[in-house]
Amino acid sequence: MLMGKVVGTVVSTRKDEHLSGLRFLVVRELDHDMKETGRMVVAADSVGAGVDEVVLYAQGSAARQTYLSHERPVDAIIMAIVDEFEVGGDKLYVKD
Amino acid sequence: MLMGKVVGTVVSTRKDEHLSGLRFLVVRELDHDMKETGRMVVAADSVGAGVDEVVLYAQGSAARQTYLSHERPVDAIIMAIVDEFEVGGDKLYVKD
Amino acid sequence: MLMGKVVGTVVSTRKDEHLSGLRFLVVRELDHDMKETGRMVVAADSVGAGVDEVVLYAQGSAARQTYLSHERPVDAIIMAIVDEFEVGGDKLYVKD
Amino acid sequence: MLMGKVVGTVVSTRKDEHLSGLRFLVVRELDHDMKETGRMVVAADSVGAGVDEVVLYAQGSAARQTYLSHERPVDAIIMAIVDEFEVGGDKLYVKD
Amino acid sequence: MLMGKVVGTVVSTRKDEHLSGLRFLVVRELDHDMKETGRMVVAADSVGAGVDEVVLYAQGSAARQTYLSHERPVDAIIMAIVDEFEVGGDKLYVKD
């Protein structure tokens, strides 16, 4: 999985019929220092994530292993909201 | 998923038999600022996208999860046309 | 899919038994301007492509969705020969 | 697989229901000289790895081929702890 | 597939139970000029490859399409030893 910060949303009305009901969030990838890497992904959301939250997202076929995304044309899914991110003994992030 | 802009088309007559009937569009990847990243993909189209439209595309096995692309040798598919792309509270893109 | 130019061949006699009969071609990736990106892939061939031809290739599990490559340990396949590549209204490539 | 060093942990309470019981570790990728490449992944753990250990991790659908991770939305798994890493006849790493 | 040179080995005793009996080799990726790209992968071996040999390796789910690797948590496999690599009419590599 990669860690990212939800920064926005994508709205689409004309889309494949398998996608109805899914929310698409804009996620910017974070590195081990919680800095943005410059890469972005648009991910479906299985956990009710909101803008500014730090999340984990899975890519590839893993993205279809939730009830919401099963057999849908989705290659990235937010599957966890991060409470704590600890590296080298330091808590670099603790959710409010 | 990644976001991209449709910039062109690919025509092929000699191709794997599983590909007949699919349209192939040239898509340039966009980043969180709607700027081109320099990467390009040729994607099958499941939503009737046209040149200059901003779209979402899925890669990998997800690309075979539409009726059109099921069990075909396709690794990228346009599965949504973007109406609005909002980051940090700003609508960076609104479809005409 | 990505677009590439076939530039060579790989010969192997000691290989996994599932690979017998497959041809392996060396493909250099092309970008939206038909320039080489510097990346290379060795792809199986399902369409009888030859050196110097411009092709589309699929990667990942999609590479096993042809009769030739089904259930074989292959992660890239040439599935179409490009006749025309048009970007921004200009035909950047037309096959002879 | 890629080789990496476990440098930390991620804690999440709000996550997809298929993820309960999995530990998520922060892994920094290492290159052929045991130097960090700058890339990071958050991987599920199938072998009881701890911080500072050098591990192998598999990505993509391979990450679901363990008892722990089967049919879960996980795209990276630590599947081995490295005892020795030898390149060019030199043992660049030997576990204590 | 990508082409690489086997440069070393990884030994692991604490690993997922599905991995017993597999050998893990360190492979450095080669480009179209047989130069190292700087990227490395640890691959399972299905063909009895040895250090210094030039090989093809498949990544992703393709890595599980050999008898040795079926249903194992493996994302890269050496599936062929290269005899000849020819680009632009020149044999850039011929196995001794």
Tab-separated table of C-alpha atoms in Angstrom:
chain	number	residue	atom	x	y	z
A	1	MET	CA	0.000	0.000	0.000
A	2	LEU	CA	0.988	3.585	-0.299
A	3	MET	CA	0.178	6.407	2.064
A	4	GLY	CA	-1.432	9.582	0.835
A	5	LYS	CA	-3.423	12.623	1.758
A	6	VAL	CA	-6.896	13.166	0.377
A	7	VAL	CA	-6.869	16.568	-1.315
A	8	GLY	CA	-9.971	16.635	-3.446
A	9	THR	CA	-12.761	14.962	-5.336
A	10	VAL	CA	-13.680	13.955	-8.859
A	11	VAL	CA	-17.274	14.100	-10.066
A	12	SER	CA	-18.360	12.084	-13.073
A	13	THR	CA	-21.842	11.428	-14.427
A	14	ARG	CA	-20.901	9.665	-17.671
A	15	LYS	CA	-19.089	6.537	-16.547
A	16	ASP	CA	-19.088	2.782	-16.865
A	17	GLU	CA	-22.274	1.310	-15.396
A	18	HIS	CA	-20.282	-0.755	-12.874
A	19	LEU	CA	-19.128	2.430	-11.172
A	20	SER	CA	-22.418	3.813	-9.895
A	21	GLY	CA	-22.362	4.606	-6.202
A	22	LEU	CA	-18.581	4.850	-5.868
A	23	ARG	CA	-16.919	8.047	-4.627
A	24	PHE	CA	-13.668	9.083	-6.283
A	25	LEU	CA	-11.127	10.968	-4.195
A	26	VAL	CA	-7.940	12.703	-5.267
A	27	VAL	CA	-4.996	11.417	-3.235
A	28	ARG	CA	-1.474	12.793	-3.201
A	29	GLU	CA	1.197	10.227	-2.324
A	30	LEU	CA	3.306	10.824	0.795
A	31	ASP	CA	6.808	9.500	1.449
A	32	HIS	CA	8.421	8.224	4.668
A	33	ASP	CA	8.776	11.809	5.920
A	34	MET	CA	5.125	12.629	5.201
A	35	LYS	CA	6.242	14.805	2.301
A	36	GLU	CA	4.376	14.771	-1.010
A	37	THR	CA	6.173	12.794	-3.707
A	38	GLY	CA	4.472	14.651	-6.556
A	39	ARG	CA	2.434	11.629	-7.646
A	40	MET	CA	-1.345	11.619	-7.571
A	41	VAL	CA	-3.967	8.924	-7.864
A	42	VAL	CA	-7.747	9.007	-8.049
A	43	ALA	CA	-8.991	6.284	-5.691
A	44	ALA	CA	-12.370	4.812	-4.878
A	45	ASP	CA	-13.249	5.055	-1.208
A	46	SER	CA	-14.282	2.101	0.955
A	47	VAL	CA	-13.950	3.729	4.383
A	48	GLY	CA	-15.666	7.109	4.223
A	49	ALA	CA	-12.471	9.148	3.983
A	50	GLY	CA	-12.656	12.927	3.760
A	51	VAL	CA	-10.523	15.740	2.422
A	52	ASP	CA	-7.317	16.323	4.461
A	53	GLU	CA	-7.297	12.817	5.940
A	54	VAL	CA	-4.183	10.666	5.706
A	55	VAL	CA	-5.021	7.268	4.234
A	56	LEU	CA	-3.621	4.004	2.939
A	57	TYR	CA	-4.579	2.978	-0.570
A	58	ALA	CA	-4.110	-0.295	-2.431
A	59	GLN	CA	-3.563	-0.509	-6.173
A	60	GLY	CA	-4.013	-3.132	-8.840
A	61	SER	CA	-6.308	-6.123	-8.414
A	62	ALA	CA	-6.260	-5.589	-4.626
A	63	ALA	CA	-8.498	-2.598	-5.240
A	64	ARG	CA	-11.371	-4.963	-6.092
A	65	GLN	CA	-11.196	-6.926	-2.816
A	66	THR	CA	-13.802	-4.895	-0.946
A	67	TYR	CA	-17.587	-5.304	-1.055
A	68	LEU	CA	-17.906	-1.893	-2.665
A	69	SER	CA	-15.400	-2.461	-5.431
A	70	HIS	CA	-15.857	-6.148	-6.271
A	71	GLU	CA	-15.778	-6.764	-10.057
A	72	ARG	CA	-15.675	-3.063	-10.845
A	73	PRO	CA	-13.178	-1.343	-13.152
A	74	VAL	CA	-11.273	0.272	-10.290
A	75	ASP	CA	-7.487	0.094	-9.837
A	76	ALA	CA	-7.013	2.085	-6.620
A	77	ILE	CA	-8.941	2.031	-3.339
A	78	ILE	CA	-8.657	3.764	-0.026
A	79	MET	CA	-8.885	0.903	2.455
A	80	ALA	CA	-7.736	2.500	5.732
A	81	ILE	CA	-7.561	5.840	7.478
A	82	VAL	CA	-4.234	6.336	9.233
A	83	ASP	CA	-4.306	6.992	12.995
A	84	GLU	CA	-0.571	6.907	13.584
A	85	PHE	CA	2.481	6.772	11.354
A	86	GLU	CA	5.670	5.984	13.233
A	87	VAL	CA	9.141	5.832	11.696
A	88	GLY	CA	12.406	5.362	13.563
A	89	GLY	CA	10.646	5.619	16.889
A	90	ASP	CA	9.125	9.010	16.057
A	91	LYS	CA	5.419	9.511	15.571
A	92	LEU	CA	5.484	11.559	12.397
A	93	TYR	CA	1.711	11.710	12.267
A	94	VAL	CA	-1.045	11.287	14.806
A	95	LYS	CA	-4.624	11.845	13.725
A	96	ASP	CA	-6.454	14.544	15.698
B	1	MET	CA	-7.208	5.560	-11.475
B	2	LEU	CA	-5.316	8.288	-13.158
B	3	MET	CA	-6.699	11.388	-14.808
B	4	GLY	CA	-5.814	12.268	-18.363
B	5	LYS	CA	-6.784	14.213	-21.414
B	6	VAL	CA	-7.695	12.445	-24.625
B	7	VAL	CA	-5.410	13.845	-27.324
B	8	GLY	CA	-5.686	11.428	-30.207
B	9	THR	CA	-6.472	8.049	-31.673
B	10	VAL	CA	-4.720	4.889	-32.758
B	11	VAL	CA	-5.947	2.892	-35.737
B	12	SER	CA	-4.979	-0.748	-36.149
B	13	THR	CA	-6.279	-3.331	-38.588
B	14	ARG	CA	-3.842	-6.154	-37.806
B	15	LYS	CA	-4.517	-7.009	-34.200
B	16	ASP	CA	-5.419	-9.831	-31.860
B	17	GLU	CA	-8.863	-11.201	-32.714
B	18	HIS	CA	-10.154	-10.400	-29.203
B	19	LEU	CA	-9.751	-6.693	-29.916
B	20	SER	CA	-12.260	-6.200	-32.703
B	21	GLY	CA	-14.725	-3.415	-32.027
B	22	LEU	CA	-12.635	-1.611	-29.413
B	23	ARG	CA	-11.581	2.020	-29.917
B	24	PHE	CA	-8.086	3.005	-28.819
B	25	LEU	CA	-7.522	6.541	-27.599
B	26	VAL	CA	-4.290	8.341	-26.816
B	27	VAL	CA	-4.398	9.770	-23.296
B	28	ARG	CA	-1.887	12.103	-21.702
B	29	GLU	CA	-1.704	11.842	-17.924
B	30	LEU	CA	-2.554	14.920	-15.860
B	31	ASP	CA	-1.324	15.723	-12.364
B	32	HIS	CA	-3.089	17.341	-9.388
B	33	ASP	CA	-2.734	20.757	-11.071
B	34	MET	CA	-4.169	19.517	-14.383
B	35	LYS	CA	-0.690	19.754	-15.901
B	36	GLU	CA	0.611	17.044	-18.217
B	37	THR	CA	3.101	14.723	-16.524
B	38	GLY	CA	4.730	13.672	-19.800
B	39	ARG	CA	3.393	10.135	-19.602
B	40	MET	CA	1.061	8.727	-22.229
B	41	VAL	CA	-1.114	5.649	-22.414
B	42	VAL	CA	-3.225	4.145	-25.167
B	43	ALA	CA	-6.532	3.155	-23.561
B	44	ALA	CA	-9.616	1.326	-24.729
B	45	ASP	CA	-12.792	3.355	-24.362
B	46	SER	CA	-15.901	2.160	-22.507
B	47	VAL	CA	-17.738	5.502	-22.257
B	48	GLY	CA	-17.656	7.132	-25.686
B	49	ALA	CA	-14.940	9.656	-24.827
B	50	GLY	CA	-13.738	12.093	-27.477
B	51	VAL	CA	-10.622	14.112	-28.191
B	52	ASP	CA	-10.017	16.953	-25.682
B	53	GLU	CA	-12.157	15.379	-22.954
B	54	VAL	CA	-10.741	14.899	-19.466
B	55	VAL	CA	-11.188	11.308	-18.333
B	56	LEU	CA	-10.362	8.759	-15.664
B	57	TYR	CA	-8.645	5.574	-16.756
B	58	ALA	CA	-7.975	2.334	-14.904
B	59	GLN	CA	-4.937	0.155	-15.551
B	60	GLY	CA	-4.029	-3.469	-15.009
B	61	SER	CA	-6.637	-6.199	-14.567
B	62	ALA	CA	-9.239	-3.540	-13.686
B	63	ALA	CA	-9.235	-2.648	-17.374
B	64	ARG	CA	-11.040	-5.911	-18.129
B	65	GLN	CA	-13.944	-5.273	-15.729
B	66	THR	CA	-16.291	-3.718	-18.270
B	67	TYR	CA	-18.618	-5.510	-20.695
B	68	LEU	CA	-16.610	-4.189	-23.634
B	69	SER	CA	-13.208	-5.279	-22.357
B	70	HIS	CA	-13.985	-8.558	-20.568
B	71	GLU	CA	-11.320	-11.222	-21.298
B	72	ARG	CA	-9.557	-9.054	-23.839
B	73	PRO	CA	-5.817	-8.260	-23.922
B	74	VAL	CA	-6.314	-4.690	-22.738
B	75	ASP	CA	-4.429	-3.097	-19.823
B	76	ALA	CA	-5.921	0.410	-19.762
B	77	ILE	CA	-9.500	1.590	-20.064
B	78	ILE	CA	-11.277	4.912	-19.947
B	79	MET	CA	-14.101	4.287	-17.494
B	80	ALA	CA	-15.354	7.797	-16.697
B	81	ILE	CA	-15.530	11.269	-18.193
B	82	VAL	CA	-14.670	13.929	-15.635
B	83	ASP	CA	-17.299	16.614	-14.950
B	84	GLU	CA	-15.503	18.331	-12.082
B	85	PHE	CA	-12.053	18.067	-10.549
B	86	GLU	CA	-11.757	19.858	-7.230
B	87	VAL	CA	-8.564	20.155	-5.179
B	88	GLY	CA	-8.107	22.192	-2.010
B	89	GLY	CA	-11.566	23.690	-2.370
B	90	ASP	CA	-10.850	25.007	-5.870
B	91	LYS	CA	-12.573	23.653	-8.933
B	92	LEU	CA	-9.589	23.214	-11.208
B	93	TYR	CA	-11.714	21.820	-13.977
B	94	VAL	CA	-15.389	21.993	-14.853
B	95	LYS	CA	-16.593	20.363	-18.048
B	96	ASP	CA	-18.350	22.759	-20.446
C	1	MET	CA	-1.408	-0.124	-23.616
C	2	LEU	CA	1.804	1.518	-24.582
C	3	MET	CA	3.121	2.179	-28.046
C	4	GLY	CA	6.547	1.019	-29.098
C	5	LYS	CA	8.820	0.201	-31.976
C	6	VAL	CA	10.110	-3.326	-32.469
C	7	VAL	CA	13.908	-3.073	-32.609
C	8	GLY	CA	15.160	-6.604	-32.155
C	9	THR	CA	14.737	-10.157	-30.984
C	10	VAL	CA	15.658	-12.379	-28.049
C	11	VAL	CA	16.531	-16.032	-28.563
C	12	SER	CA	16.313	-18.476	-25.665
C	13	THR	CA	16.545	-22.241	-25.681
C	14	ARG	CA	16.585	-22.842	-21.923
C	15	LYS	CA	13.253	-21.558	-20.735
C	16	ASP	CA	10.133	-22.498	-18.833
C	17	GLU	CA	8.261	-25.277	-20.638
C	18	HIS	CA	5.131	-23.111	-20.954
C	19	LEU	CA	7.024	-20.773	-23.285
C	20	SER	CA	7.720	-23.042	-26.230
C	21	GLY	CA	6.580	-21.603	-29.539
C	22	LEU	CA	6.457	-17.983	-28.407
C	23	ARG	CA	8.550	-15.319	-30.155
C	24	PHE	CA	10.148	-12.635	-28.000
C	25	LEU	CA	10.645	-9.209	-29.489
C	26	VAL	CA	12.556	-6.215	-28.144
C	27	VAL	CA	10.316	-3.143	-28.040
C	28	ARG	CA	11.342	0.405	-27.293
C	29	GLU	CA	8.578	2.549	-25.809
C	30	LEU	CA	7.464	5.634	-27.756
C	31	ASP	CA	5.855	8.757	-26.318
C	32	HIS	CA	3.084	10.986	-27.681
C	33	ASP	CA	5.560	12.542	-30.141
C	34	MET	CA	6.782	9.145	-31.385
C	35	LYS	CA	10.076	9.726	-29.559
C	36	GLU	CA	11.745	6.919	-27.639
C	37	THR	CA	11.291	7.252	-23.872
C	38	GLY	CA	14.386	5.176	-23.071
C	39	ARG	CA	12.380	2.281	-21.651
C	40	MET	CA	12.492	-1.161	-23.204
C	41	VAL	CA	10.400	-4.281	-22.823
C	42	VAL	CA	10.717	-7.806	-24.192
C	43	ALA	CA	7.237	-8.799	-25.378
C	44	ALA	CA	5.677	-11.967	-26.724
C	45	ASP	CA	4.113	-11.514	-30.138
C	46	SER	CA	0.510	-12.439	-30.987
C	47	VAL	CA	0.223	-10.644	-34.329
C	48	GLY	CA	3.289	-11.504	-36.402
C	49	ALA	CA	5.048	-8.179	-35.841
C	50	GLY	CA	8.461	-7.579	-37.390
C	51	VAL	CA	11.473	-5.389	-36.708
C	52	ASP	CA	10.833	-1.652	-37.324
C	53	GLU	CA	7.072	-1.953	-36.971
C	54	VAL	CA	5.195	0.335	-34.587
C	55	VAL	CA	3.007	-1.692	-32.249
C	56	LEU	CA	0.754	-1.578	-29.214
C	57	TYR	CA	1.644	-3.821	-26.303
C	58	ALA	CA	-0.288	-4.750	-23.168
C	59	GLN	CA	1.364	-5.513	-19.847
C	60	GLY	CA	0.419	-7.402	-16.717
C	61	SER	CA	-2.305	-10.051	-16.645
C	62	ALA	CA	-3.712	-8.643	-19.911
C	63	ALA	CA	-0.716	-10.221	-21.623
C	64	ARG	CA	-2.230	-13.663	-21.026
C	65	GLN	CA	-5.573	-12.893	-22.731
C	66	THR	CA	-4.627	-14.199	-26.172
C	67	TYR	CA	-4.780	-17.803	-27.397
C	68	LEU	CA	-1.004	-17.855	-27.752
C	69	SER	CA	-0.213	-16.573	-24.272
C	70	HIS	CA	-2.997	-18.111	-22.154
C	71	GLU	CA	-1.660	-19.418	-18.802
C	72	ARG	CA	1.942	-18.729	-19.745
C	73	PRO	CA	4.480	-16.789	-17.654
C	74	VAL	CA	4.389	-13.754	-19.917
C	75	ASP	CA	3.855	-10.162	-18.715
C	76	ALA	CA	3.962	-8.229	-21.992
C	77	ILE	CA	2.388	-8.950	-25.368
C	78	ILE	CA	2.220	-7.201	-28.700
C	79	MET	CA	-1.480	-7.268	-29.542
C	80	ALA	CA	-1.759	-4.784	-32.420
C	81	ILE	CA	0.263	-3.293	-35.245
C	82	VAL	CA	-0.300	0.450	-35.534
C	83	ASP	CA	-1.599	1.747	-38.899
C	84	GLU	CA	-2.112	5.350	-37.857
C	85	PHE	CA	-1.252	7.401	-34.796
C	86	GLU	CA	-2.986	10.762	-34.703
C	87	VAL	CA	-2.487	13.403	-32.017
C	88	GLY	CA	-3.932	16.912	-32.006
C	89	GLY	CA	-5.309	16.451	-35.509
C	90	ASP	CA	-1.904	15.560	-36.951
C	91	LYS	CA	-1.081	12.104	-38.236
C	92	LEU	CA	2.271	11.584	-36.573
C	93	TYR	CA	2.621	8.112	-38.013
C	94	VAL	CA	1.099	6.314	-40.982
C	95	LYS	CA	2.245	2.802	-41.766
C	96	ASP	CA	3.678	2.406	-45.291
D	1	MET	CA	10.256	-9.136	-5.088
D	2	LEU	CA	12.010	-6.112	-3.751
D	3	MET	CA	14.253	-5.896	-0.732
D	4	GLY	CA	13.629	-3.356	1.977
D	5	LYS	CA	14.237	-2.386	5.551
D	6	VAL	CA	11.377	-2.166	8.017
D	7	VAL	CA	11.501	1.327	9.498
D	8	GLY	CA	8.170	1.805	11.186
D	9	THR	CA	4.516	1.019	11.642
D	10	VAL	CA	1.109	2.291	10.614
D	11	VAL	CA	-1.846	2.098	12.981
D	12	SER	CA	-5.386	2.289	11.641
D	13	THR	CA	-8.682	1.652	13.394
D	14	ARG	CA	-11.046	2.774	10.634
D	15	LYS	CA	-10.371	0.380	7.798
D	16	ASP	CA	-11.998	-2.076	5.434
D	17	GLU	CA	-13.465	-5.013	7.361
D	18	HIS	CA	-11.297	-7.490	5.450
D	19	LEU	CA	-8.199	-5.980	7.049
D	20	SER	CA	-8.746	-6.806	10.695
D	21	GLY	CA	-5.827	-8.615	12.270
D	22	LEU	CA	-3.220	-7.531	9.730
D	23	ARG	CA	-0.140	-5.563	10.802
D	24	PHE	CA	1.070	-2.791	8.515
D	25	LEU	CA	4.775	-2.055	8.391
D	26	VAL	CA	6.618	0.819	6.756
D	27	VAL	CA	9.326	-0.510	4.433
D	28	ARG	CA	12.003	1.510	2.668
D	29	GLU	CA	13.247	-0.067	-0.560
D	30	LEU	CA	16.927	-1.021	-0.796
D	31	ASP	CA	19.003	-1.311	-3.972
D	32	HIS	CA	21.733	-3.792	-4.942
D	33	ASP	CA	24.199	-1.975	-2.655
D	34	MET	CA	21.811	-2.034	0.328
D	35	LYS	CA	21.264	1.701	-0.106
D	36	GLU	CA	17.829	3.232	0.220
D	37	THR	CA	16.269	4.118	-3.135
D	38	GLY	CA	13.958	6.741	-1.648
D	39	ARG	CA	10.819	4.709	-2.299
D	40	MET	CA	8.577	3.512	0.512
D	41	VAL	CA	5.755	1.018	0.756
D	42	VAL	CA	3.372	0.057	3.535
D	43	ALA	CA	3.235	-3.738	3.560
D	44	ALA	CA	1.207	-6.323	5.434
D	45	ASP	CA	3.354	-8.778	7.359
D	46	SER	CA	3.100	-12.559	7.021
D	47	VAL	CA	6.326	-13.513	8.821
D	48	GLY	CA	6.490	-11.568	12.078
D	49	ALA	CA	9.024	-8.997	10.871
D	50	GLY	CA	10.180	-6.263	13.183
D	51	VAL	CA	11.606	-2.777	12.884
D	52	ASP	CA	15.181	-2.696	11.475
D	53	GLU	CA	14.901	-6.111	9.835
D	54	VAL	CA	15.798	-6.536	6.169
D	55	VAL	CA	12.970	-8.239	4.301
D	56	LEU	CA	11.659	-9.294	0.916
D	57	TYR	CA	8.234	-8.058	-0.088
D	58	ALA	CA	5.967	-9.022	-2.966
D	59	GLN	CA	3.593	-6.602	-4.653
D	60	GLY	CA	0.450	-6.857	-6.732
D	61	SER	CA	-1.786	-9.932	-6.689
D	62	ALA	CA	1.101	-11.987	-5.245
D	63	ALA	CA	0.450	-10.149	-1.984
D	64	ARG	CA	-2.771	-12.132	-1.556
D	65	GLN	CA	-1.116	-15.582	-1.840
D	66	THR	CA	-0.604	-16.118	1.884
D	67	TYR	CA	-3.114	-17.471	4.411
D	68	LEU	CA	-3.140	-14.138	6.188
D	69	SER	CA	-3.770	-12.004	3.136
D	70	HIS	CA	-6.043	-14.203	1.011
D	71	GLU	CA	-8.884	-12.186	-0.585
D	72	ARG	CA	-7.965	-9.038	1.299
D	73	PRO	CA	-7.420	-5.588	-0.242
D	74	VAL	CA	-3.663	-5.711	0.203
D	75	ASP	CA	-1.107	-4.997	-2.554
D	76	ALA	CA	2.189	-5.526	-0.709
D	77	ILE	CA	3.288	-8.245	1.696
D	78	ILE	CA	6.450	-9.071	3.563
D	79	MET	CA	6.958	-12.751	2.780
D	80	ALA	CA	10.549	-13.377	3.928
D	81	ILE	CA	13.162	-12.107	6.332
D	82	VAL	CA	16.585	-11.868	4.714
D	83	ASP	CA	19.433	-13.845	6.334
D	84	GLU	CA	22.071	-13.173	3.703
D	85	PHE	CA	22.306	-10.912	0.673
D	86	GLU	CA	25.239	-11.710	-1.559
D	87	VAL	CA	26.203	-9.784	-4.707
D	88	GLY	CA	29.307	-10.338	-6.825
D	89	GLY	CA	30.666	-12.841	-4.337
D	90	ASP	CA	30.465	-10.365	-1.442
D	91	LYS	CA	28.098	-10.818	1.453
D	92	LEU	CA	26.666	-7.304	1.639
D	93	TYR	CA	24.348	-8.247	4.471
D	94	VAL	CA	24.327	-11.008	7.062
D	95	LYS	CA	21.598	-11.002	9.685
D	96	ASP	CA	22.914	-10.925	13.269
E	1	MET	CA	9.397	-9.210	-19.692
E	2	LEU	CA	12.533	-7.391	-18.781
E	3	MET	CA	16.086	-8.499	-19.357
E	4	GLY	CA	18.585	-8.640	-16.537
E	5	LYS	CA	21.822	-10.073	-15.302
E	6	VAL	CA	21.917	-12.366	-12.296
E	7	VAL	CA	24.366	-10.811	-9.841
E	8	GLY	CA	23.718	-12.575	-6.556
E	9	THR	CA	21.526	-14.521	-4.203
E	10	VAL	CA	19.235	-13.998	-1.229
E	11	VAL	CA	19.044	-16.555	1.570
E	12	SER	CA	16.036	-16.618	3.886
E	13	THR	CA	15.041	-19.185	6.477
E	14	ARG	CA	12.106	-17.337	8.046
E	15	LYS	CA	9.608	-16.992	5.234
E	16	ASP	CA	6.044	-17.700	4.233
E	17	GLU	CA	5.397	-21.448	4.165
E	18	HIS	CA	4.406	-21.313	0.472
E	19	LEU	CA	7.964	-20.335	-0.428
E	20	SER	CA	9.868	-23.432	0.606
E	21	GLY	CA	12.062	-24.848	-2.128
E	22	LEU	CA	12.264	-21.659	-4.192
E	23	ARG	CA	15.614	-20.028	-4.957
E	24	PHE	CA	15.810	-16.237	-4.901
E	25	LEU	CA	18.235	-14.526	-7.233
E	26	VAL	CA	19.297	-10.889	-7.376
E	27	VAL	CA	18.805	-9.515	-10.893
E	28	ARG	CA	19.935	-6.156	-12.211
E	29	GLU	CA	17.819	-4.809	-15.055
E	30	LEU	CA	19.520	-4.220	-18.422
E	31	ASP	CA	18.426	-1.761	-21.132
E	32	HIS	CA	18.438	-2.072	-24.929
E	33	ASP	CA	22.230	-1.501	-24.948
E	34	MET	CA	22.860	-4.173	-22.313
E	35	LYS	CA	23.648	-1.421	-19.798
E	36	GLU	CA	22.400	-1.605	-16.231
E	37	THR	CA	19.441	0.699	-15.592
E	38	GLY	CA	20.070	0.897	-11.854
E	39	ARG	CA	16.959	-1.066	-10.948
E	40	MET	CA	17.120	-4.383	-9.146
E	41	VAL	CA	14.639	-7.159	-8.494
E	42	VAL	CA	14.793	-10.344	-6.441
E	43	ALA	CA	13.276	-13.077	-8.600
E	44	ALA	CA	12.379	-16.707	-8.080
E	45	ASP	CA	14.100	-19.031	-10.525
E	46	SER	CA	12.266	-21.560	-12.721
E	47	VAL	CA	15.105	-22.399	-15.121
E	48	GLY	CA	18.227	-23.079	-13.063
E	49	ALA	CA	19.882	-19.734	-13.758
E	50	GLY	CA	23.258	-18.932	-12.253
E	51	VAL	CA	25.224	-15.837	-11.312
E	52	ASP	CA	26.423	-13.817	-14.356
E	53	GLU	CA	23.810	-15.252	-16.698
E	54	VAL	CA	21.601	-12.927	-18.745
E	55	VAL	CA	17.949	-13.777	-18.252
E	56	LEU	CA	14.390	-12.743	-18.971
E	57	TYR	CA	12.086	-12.248	-16.007
E	58	ALA	CA	8.330	-11.769	-15.804
E	59	GLN	CA	6.648	-9.685	-13.121
E	60	GLY	CA	3.200	-9.504	-11.607
E	61	SER	CA	0.705	-12.362	-11.788
E	62	ALA	CA	2.673	-13.869	-14.698
E	63	ALA	CA	5.275	-14.866	-12.107
E	64	ARG	CA	2.869	-17.517	-10.787
E	65	GLN	CA	2.360	-19.258	-14.153
E	66	THR	CA	5.083	-21.877	-13.708
E	67	TYR	CA	4.806	-25.218	-11.883
E	68	LEU	CA	7.324	-24.017	-9.326
E	69	SER	CA	5.620	-20.739	-8.514
E	70	HIS	CA	1.913	-21.604	-8.816
E	71	GLU	CA	-0.153	-20.014	-5.990
E	72	ARG	CA	2.922	-18.725	-4.191
E	73	PRO	CA	3.489	-15.144	-3.012
E	74	VAL	CA	6.016	-14.392	-5.732
E	75	ASP	CA	5.896	-11.348	-8.039
E	76	ALA	CA	8.971	-11.912	-10.223
E	77	ILE	CA	10.294	-15.026	-11.913
E	78	ILE	CA	13.194	-15.851	-14.175
E	79	MET	CA	11.555	-17.809	-17.001
E	80	ALA	CA	14.275	-17.884	-19.662
E	81	ILE	CA	18.022	-17.735	-20.082
E	82	VAL	CA	19.032	-15.499	-22.965
E	83	ASP	CA	21.139	-17.070	-25.763
E	84	GLU	CA	21.141	-14.107	-28.107
E	85	PHE	CA	19.997	-10.502	-27.875
E	86	GLU	CA	19.902	-8.738	-31.218
E	87	VAL	CA	19.002	-5.070	-31.736
E	88	GLY	CA	19.191	-3.150	-35.014
E	89	GLY	CA	20.798	-6.111	-36.752
E	90	ASP	CA	23.650	-6.290	-34.229
E	91	LYS	CA	24.060	-9.184	-31.839
E	92	LEU	CA	24.688	-7.261	-28.644
E	93	TYR	CA	24.914	-10.445	-26.608
E	94	VAL	CA	25.669	-14.051	-27.440
E	95	LYS	CA	25.888	-16.584	-24.619
E	96	ASP	CA	29.226	-18.412	-24.445
